[in-house]
């Protein structure tokens, strides 16, 4: 067992850190205030390979592993949670569905443009009445044998990146009588007739990320755009979410570490009672607790990434990492605001944004309650 990053991973981490400090940090506050993601930044994220880290060079990806992807997620999220989720939804949700279940032809047609930088992807599973119970989707995809097309009708909510993406991975029922076994996955193009994207949904945090409702009205999708077999949609979605949870755990670690770094700098400067507040033992102990929790969350995240990279089943490890890291991010960001007093509460300081951004890590890609269902299920707690 080796708890150290390899030389290659250290170099990658350094590279992602530089990108985050030079390109993400200067834009983060303004993007949060305006609630708009900077499209020039998105282009740079594609250009520097941040949108295709764990994908094969054969398709235009970086050819890195999931640990490398987790490092990128941490570094970018340290500066901005919205940048983190923009990378994550594209990489571990949209691209992975095509990578895992697409045919060679589909990979060339739909995966390659998403990782060579010409297109960006999103993932539409959640509906107004189907959140934690994703199997409750009501969007339908009726097959038209005459044209060899599916006709998609329905609506998705909270589709991250959908305000600007080209490629939509959409889950719809090809058989309404079969519940989750009747769900199929499709690659839909933004330009297809009948696709309508709403305005950005106003949110508490990750405000720069794009997050909209998407409606599909008689959208005709050629059958060759179906991923996997009919009825495989639920499996495709769950597999993508397993990987996605490692990214969200890394996002949570990044938000928390970023808040610690800000608080550390502040407590050394801020003087009260004639001394820097870093001289008070309560401050020192608080930071010691915060860093210990973040280190533990990072180790769980790296473990999950390594188990995935080893080709083993990693559902439980990914859920554990997300459950723990998201809780830690919320505790640590709250403590960072506390350490910085009234200034920490002001929008001028990034810890306020980190606290707002941290909350969502306990909700999306499966709530903390759903993570406990996955973990206890893997532990067979309820088995005879
Ligand atoms: C900012 C944002 C971005 C998102 N991005 C995407 C995206 O890109 N693509 C996508 O498809 N979805 C996305 N989502 C949807 C997200 O994954 C869901 O919001 C999440 O899965 C929870 O579903 P829900 O909001 O409907 O809550 P509900 O499922 O209604 O849950 C409400 C509460 O009930 C609890 N609960 C539900 N069932 C149980 C149970 N069996 N036992 C115990 N407690 C339970 C939940 O844990 C939660 O606390 C996003 C959401 C947000 C807010």
XYZ file of C-alpha atoms and ligand atoms in Angstrom:
437
model
C 0.000 0.000 0.000
C 1.303 3.409 -0.992
C -0.488 6.566 0.093
C 1.677 8.798 -2.110
C 0.825 10.050 -5.567
C 3.119 8.823 -8.338
C 5.433 11.286 -10.094
C 3.048 11.386 -13.043
C 0.078 12.168 -10.825
C 2.046 14.844 -8.984
C 2.907 16.486 -12.293
C -0.703 16.313 -13.414
C -1.865 17.747 -10.092
C 0.575 20.639 -10.503
C -0.656 21.276 -14.028
C -4.341 21.286 -12.964
C -3.459 23.539 -10.019
C -1.798 26.048 -12.330
C -4.794 26.013 -14.652
C -7.176 26.549 -11.719
C -5.147 29.404 -10.234
C -4.430 31.172 -13.532
C -7.663 30.598 -15.432
C -10.462 29.731 -12.997
C -9.714 31.809 -9.900
C -9.754 35.224 -11.635
C -13.240 34.550 -13.052
C -14.911 32.709 -10.175
C -16.391 35.618 -8.241
C -17.739 37.399 -11.303
C -19.234 34.207 -12.736
C -21.010 33.605 -9.425
C -22.329 37.170 -9.317
C -23.554 37.141 -12.908
C -24.679 33.492 -12.726
C -23.185 32.851 -16.143
C -20.421 30.416 -17.007
C -17.629 31.998 -19.048
C -17.591 30.399 -22.506
C -13.946 31.369 -23.072
C -13.079 29.418 -19.932
C -15.052 26.452 -21.262
C -13.039 26.600 -24.483
C -9.804 26.639 -22.488
C -10.994 23.684 -20.400
C -11.453 21.752 -23.629
C -8.170 23.021 -25.092
C -6.112 21.965 -22.069
C -7.713 18.530 -21.963
C -9.718 19.000 -18.764
C -12.873 17.726 -20.440
C -11.458 14.406 -21.591
C -9.057 13.230 -18.889
C -10.089 9.567 -18.426
C -10.744 8.864 -22.118
C -8.580 7.153 -24.645
C -6.278 9.168 -26.890
C -7.808 7.171 -29.715
C -10.935 9.330 -29.383
C -9.100 12.586 -28.674
C -8.981 12.166 -24.884
C -6.001 12.561 -22.559
C -5.690 8.846 -21.783
C -5.405 9.515 -18.042
C -6.973 7.520 -15.256
C -9.779 8.303 -12.828
C -7.353 9.318 -10.100
C -5.999 11.968 -12.437
C -9.568 13.120 -13.129
C -10.236 13.318 -9.365
C -7.119 15.481 -8.973
C -8.364 17.857 -11.667
C -11.795 18.019 -10.024
C -10.235 18.884 -6.668
C -7.952 21.591 -8.049
C -10.644 23.301 -10.133
C -13.255 23.058 -7.350
C -10.798 24.588 -4.879
C -11.198 27.765 -6.897
C -14.785 27.332 -8.083
C -17.456 24.685 -7.535
C -19.275 25.678 -10.730
C -16.220 24.896 -12.831
C -15.943 21.558 -11.053
C -19.503 20.503 -11.850
C -19.231 21.680 -15.457
C -16.272 19.328 -15.942
C -17.880 16.539 -13.951
C -21.250 16.324 -15.709
C -19.620 16.444 -19.121
C -16.882 13.926 -18.269
C -18.308 11.402 -15.895
C -21.974 11.510 -16.874
C -22.345 12.439 -20.554
C -19.104 11.048 -22.029
C -19.050 7.909 -19.914
C -22.456 6.719 -21.191
C -21.141 6.710 -24.755
C -17.740 5.341 -23.752
C -19.234 2.474 -21.733
C -22.174 1.533 -23.931
C -21.633 3.057 -27.375
C -20.663 1.062 -30.448
C -17.421 1.929 -32.202
C -19.388 3.999 -34.698
C -21.235 5.853 -31.930
C -17.959 6.564 -30.147
C -16.506 8.079 -33.298
C -19.640 10.127 -33.908
C -20.626 11.243 -30.408
C -17.760 10.648 -27.972
C -14.924 11.991 -30.102
C -16.427 15.493 -30.539
C -17.154 15.679 -26.805
C -13.570 14.955 -25.857
C -11.697 16.581 -28.718
C -13.247 19.895 -27.687
C -15.768 20.531 -30.402
C -18.847 19.666 -28.326
C -19.932 19.623 -24.692
C -22.335 17.140 -23.117
C -25.057 16.944 -20.494
C -27.083 14.170 -18.859
C -30.858 14.274 -18.508
C -32.204 11.706 -16.079
C -34.039 13.641 -13.339
C -37.630 14.704 -13.942
C -39.945 16.819 -11.803
C -41.518 13.616 -10.400
C -38.483 11.333 -10.602
C -35.485 12.371 -8.509
C -34.066 9.857 -6.018
C -36.444 7.346 -7.559
C -34.950 7.708 -11.029
C -36.853 4.640 -12.172
C -40.009 6.750 -11.982
C -39.172 8.604 -15.220
C -42.192 9.414 -17.373
C -40.465 10.656 -20.525
C -41.287 8.286 -23.363
C -39.529 7.158 -26.530
C -41.944 5.509 -28.967
C -40.427 3.558 -31.806
C -41.611 4.390 -35.326
C -40.765 1.362 -37.474
C -41.511 3.218 -40.696
C -38.752 5.769 -40.221
C -36.580 3.738 -37.811
C -36.736 6.592 -35.315
C -37.780 7.045 -31.701
C -40.131 9.889 -30.844
C -39.231 11.378 -27.485
C -41.791 13.233 -25.378
C -41.360 14.520 -21.849
C -39.431 16.887 -19.661
C -36.232 16.777 -17.638
C -35.291 19.092 -14.798
C -31.945 20.184 -13.339
C -29.984 19.214 -16.442
C -26.547 20.669 -15.663
C -24.687 22.243 -18.623
C -27.847 22.169 -20.754
C -27.848 25.937 -21.280
C -24.895 25.671 -23.630
C -24.289 22.021 -24.480
C -24.605 20.405 -27.889
C -25.067 16.765 -26.854
C -27.796 15.550 -24.489
C -27.815 12.036 -23.078
C -31.516 11.474 -22.431
C -33.270 8.639 -20.639
C -36.777 7.720 -21.801
C -39.192 4.801 -21.541
C -39.288 2.564 -24.596
C -41.649 0.277 -22.661
C -43.980 1.991 -20.169
C -45.063 -1.322 -18.629
C -41.612 -2.334 -17.408
C -40.571 0.525 -15.074
C -36.791 0.801 -14.767
C -36.384 -2.146 -17.186
C -38.257 -0.149 -19.839
C -35.828 2.781 -19.777
C -33.454 3.402 -22.702
C -30.700 5.945 -23.325
C -30.401 8.230 -26.345
C -27.905 10.723 -27.716
C -29.916 13.794 -28.639
C -28.646 16.841 -30.457
C -29.530 20.328 -29.257
C -30.492 21.300 -32.804
C -33.145 18.576 -33.131
C -36.638 19.916 -33.588
C -38.679 19.790 -30.381
C -35.801 20.290 -27.913
C -36.418 23.378 -25.755
C -34.110 24.536 -22.983
C -35.482 26.858 -20.272
C -33.755 29.786 -18.612
C -31.218 28.936 -15.904
C -32.871 27.723 -12.682
C -31.995 30.190 -9.872
C -30.005 28.416 -7.195
C -28.315 28.821 -3.802
C -24.871 27.720 -4.985
C -22.830 26.673 -8.013
C -24.577 29.679 -9.487
C -22.305 30.001 -12.506
C -23.093 26.482 -13.650
C -25.806 26.125 -16.239
C -28.812 24.230 -14.915
C -32.093 24.212 -16.826
C -35.292 22.382 -17.564
C -35.297 20.676 -20.942
C -38.474 19.707 -22.720
C -38.677 17.166 -25.517
C -41.708 17.462 -27.730
C -42.029 14.904 -30.513
C -38.252 14.850 -30.904
C -37.431 12.392 -33.682
C -34.238 10.548 -32.840
C -32.762 8.077 -35.349
C -32.533 4.567 -33.853
C -28.777 4.562 -34.356
C -28.611 7.150 -31.547
C -29.852 4.655 -28.935
C -27.060 3.600 -26.565
C -26.987 -0.084 -25.684
C -30.097 -2.186 -25.989
C -33.687 -1.153 -25.382
C -34.293 -1.411 -21.642
C -30.630 -0.893 -20.692
C -31.096 2.791 -19.838
C -31.317 2.390 -16.071
C -28.106 0.357 -16.001
C -26.377 2.958 -18.216
C -27.485 5.799 -15.926
C -26.490 4.012 -12.692
C -23.058 3.117 -14.043
C -22.466 6.741 -15.050
C -23.595 7.963 -11.629
C -21.244 5.550 -9.828
C -18.300 7.186 -11.601
C -19.822 10.637 -11.249
C -19.914 10.285 -7.467
C -16.121 10.062 -7.355
C -16.008 13.393 -9.186
C -18.489 14.949 -6.742
C -16.477 13.624 -3.788
C -13.380 15.284 -5.314
C -15.381 18.473 -5.849
C -16.348 18.435 -2.153
C -12.710 17.874 -1.123
C -11.659 20.787 -3.352
C -14.280 23.152 -1.929
C -13.246 22.238 1.615
C -9.499 22.495 0.963
C -9.983 25.828 -0.787
C -11.876 27.125 2.256
C -9.105 25.933 4.610
C -6.447 27.641 2.476
C -8.389 30.927 2.561
C -9.027 30.696 6.304
C -5.356 29.883 7.015
C -4.176 33.007 5.213
C -6.797 35.120 6.962
C -6.137 33.984 10.557
C -2.447 34.844 10.205
C -3.275 38.414 9.151
C -6.290 39.238 11.276
C -5.433 40.646 14.697
C -7.780 40.777 17.680
C -6.868 41.295 21.340
C -3.412 42.406 20.153
C -2.552 39.100 18.493
C -3.180 37.343 15.178
C -6.218 35.124 15.697
C -3.989 32.190 14.607
C -2.336 32.525 18.034
C -5.511 31.335 19.782
C -5.512 27.633 20.452
C -9.212 27.373 19.519
C -8.268 28.604 16.031
C -5.388 26.139 15.767
C -7.497 23.208 16.948
C -10.340 24.131 14.645
C -7.994 24.123 11.640
C -6.415 20.849 12.788
C -9.869 19.227 12.875
C -10.795 20.693 9.505
C -7.621 19.463 7.773
C -7.900 15.999 9.340
C -11.431 15.612 8.015
C -10.436 16.803 4.545
C -7.446 14.438 4.419
C -9.745 11.522 5.343
C -12.262 12.577 2.670
C -9.485 12.830 0.085
C -8.201 9.353 0.944
C -11.690 7.882 0.532
C -11.998 9.684 -2.811
C -8.629 8.477 -4.059
C -9.452 4.948 -2.876
C -12.665 4.957 -4.901
C -10.792 6.270 -7.965
C -8.080 3.606 -7.583
C -10.653 0.809 -7.210
C -12.330 2.036 -10.403
C -8.963 2.289 -12.171
C -8.220 -1.297 -11.116
C -11.367 -2.398 -12.966
C -13.090 -3.632 -9.822
C -16.617 -2.885 -8.616
C -16.475 0.520 -6.976
C -20.143 1.458 -6.315
C -19.804 1.199 -2.536
C -16.458 3.017 -2.421
C -17.769 5.833 -4.630
C -20.888 6.243 -2.478
C -18.808 6.210 0.723
C -16.455 8.847 -0.670
C -19.334 11.100 -1.747
C -21.283 10.624 1.502
C -18.279 11.462 3.673
C -16.643 14.158 1.558
C -19.884 16.092 1.031
C -20.573 16.128 4.772
C -16.991 17.221 5.447
C -17.224 19.983 2.836
C -20.307 21.414 4.530
C -18.763 21.265 8.016
C -15.404 22.660 6.910
C -16.767 25.504 4.776
C -19.064 26.529 7.642
C -16.096 26.538 10.051
C -14.007 28.546 7.568
C -16.715 31.236 7.485
C -16.783 31.168 11.296
C -13.009 31.597 11.501
C -13.206 34.629 9.259
C -16.059 36.178 11.225
C -18.109 38.884 9.501
C -15.654 39.025 6.608
C -16.148 35.347 5.927
C -19.844 36.057 5.540
C -19.196 38.714 2.866
C -19.368 37.870 -0.813
C -15.991 39.526 -1.299
C -14.323 36.514 0.330
C -14.580 33.146 -1.452
C -15.451 31.056 1.631
C -19.013 32.357 1.529
C -19.339 31.025 -2.031
C -17.681 27.731 -1.051
C -20.242 27.253 1.749
C -23.135 27.839 -0.659
C -21.517 25.573 -3.273
C -20.814 22.785 -0.780
C -24.505 22.133 -0.015
C -25.252 20.703 -3.430
C -22.627 17.971 -3.039
C -24.996 16.338 -0.519
C -27.834 16.383 -3.048
C -26.880 15.778 -6.673
C -25.834 12.484 -8.236
C -27.741 10.856 -5.381
C -28.533 12.445 -2.020
C -26.674 11.436 1.138
C -29.671 9.270 2.046
C -29.399 7.500 -1.314
C -25.635 7.022 -0.701
C -26.529 5.244 2.552
C -28.945 3.035 0.614
C -26.131 2.094 -1.815
C -23.613 1.433 0.969
C -25.948 -0.563 3.213
C -27.172 -2.472 0.135
C -23.572 -3.447 -0.727
C -23.029 -4.441 2.912
C -26.141 -6.649 2.605
C -27.427 -5.214 5.885
C -30.953 -6.367 5.095
C -29.992 -9.820 3.755
C -30.947 -12.983 5.607
C -27.944 22.001 -9.012
C -28.412 20.644 -9.435
C -27.801 19.996 -10.495
C -28.287 18.760 -10.939
N -27.764 18.185 -12.084
C -28.390 17.109 -12.618
C -28.020 16.614 -13.920
O -27.104 17.135 -14.570
N -28.723 15.581 -14.436
C -29.750 14.967 -13.762
O -30.337 14.038 -14.295
N -30.099 15.399 -12.521
C -29.459 16.453 -11.947
N -29.841 16.931 -10.709
C -30.894 16.232 -9.986
C -30.410 15.604 -8.687
O -29.650 14.467 -8.968
C -31.650 15.353 -7.819
O -32.074 16.621 -7.346
C -31.377 14.405 -6.676
O -31.129 13.111 -7.147
C -32.541 14.370 -5.664
O -33.769 14.256 -6.308
P -34.956 15.284 -5.912
O -34.388 16.655 -5.961
O -36.126 14.989 -6.750
O -35.266 14.983 -4.399
P -36.243 13.780 -3.832
O -35.914 12.492 -4.485
O -37.636 14.256 -3.889
O -35.738 13.743 -2.349
C -36.168 14.666 -1.325
C -35.623 14.159 0.018
O -36.185 12.866 0.296
C -35.138 11.944 0.546
N -35.510 10.611 0.085
C -36.017 10.257 -1.122
N -36.199 8.935 -1.192
C -35.812 8.430 0.005
C -35.743 7.111 0.574
N -36.123 6.036 -0.117
N -35.293 6.976 1.831
C -34.882 8.056 2.550
N -34.917 9.323 2.081
C -35.365 9.510 0.826
C -33.943 12.484 -0.224
O -32.717 11.976 0.270
C -34.094 13.977 0.004
O -33.567 14.330 1.248
C -29.342 18.141 -10.240
C -29.917 18.783 -9.135
C -29.491 20.012 -8.750
C -30.179 20.707 -7.613
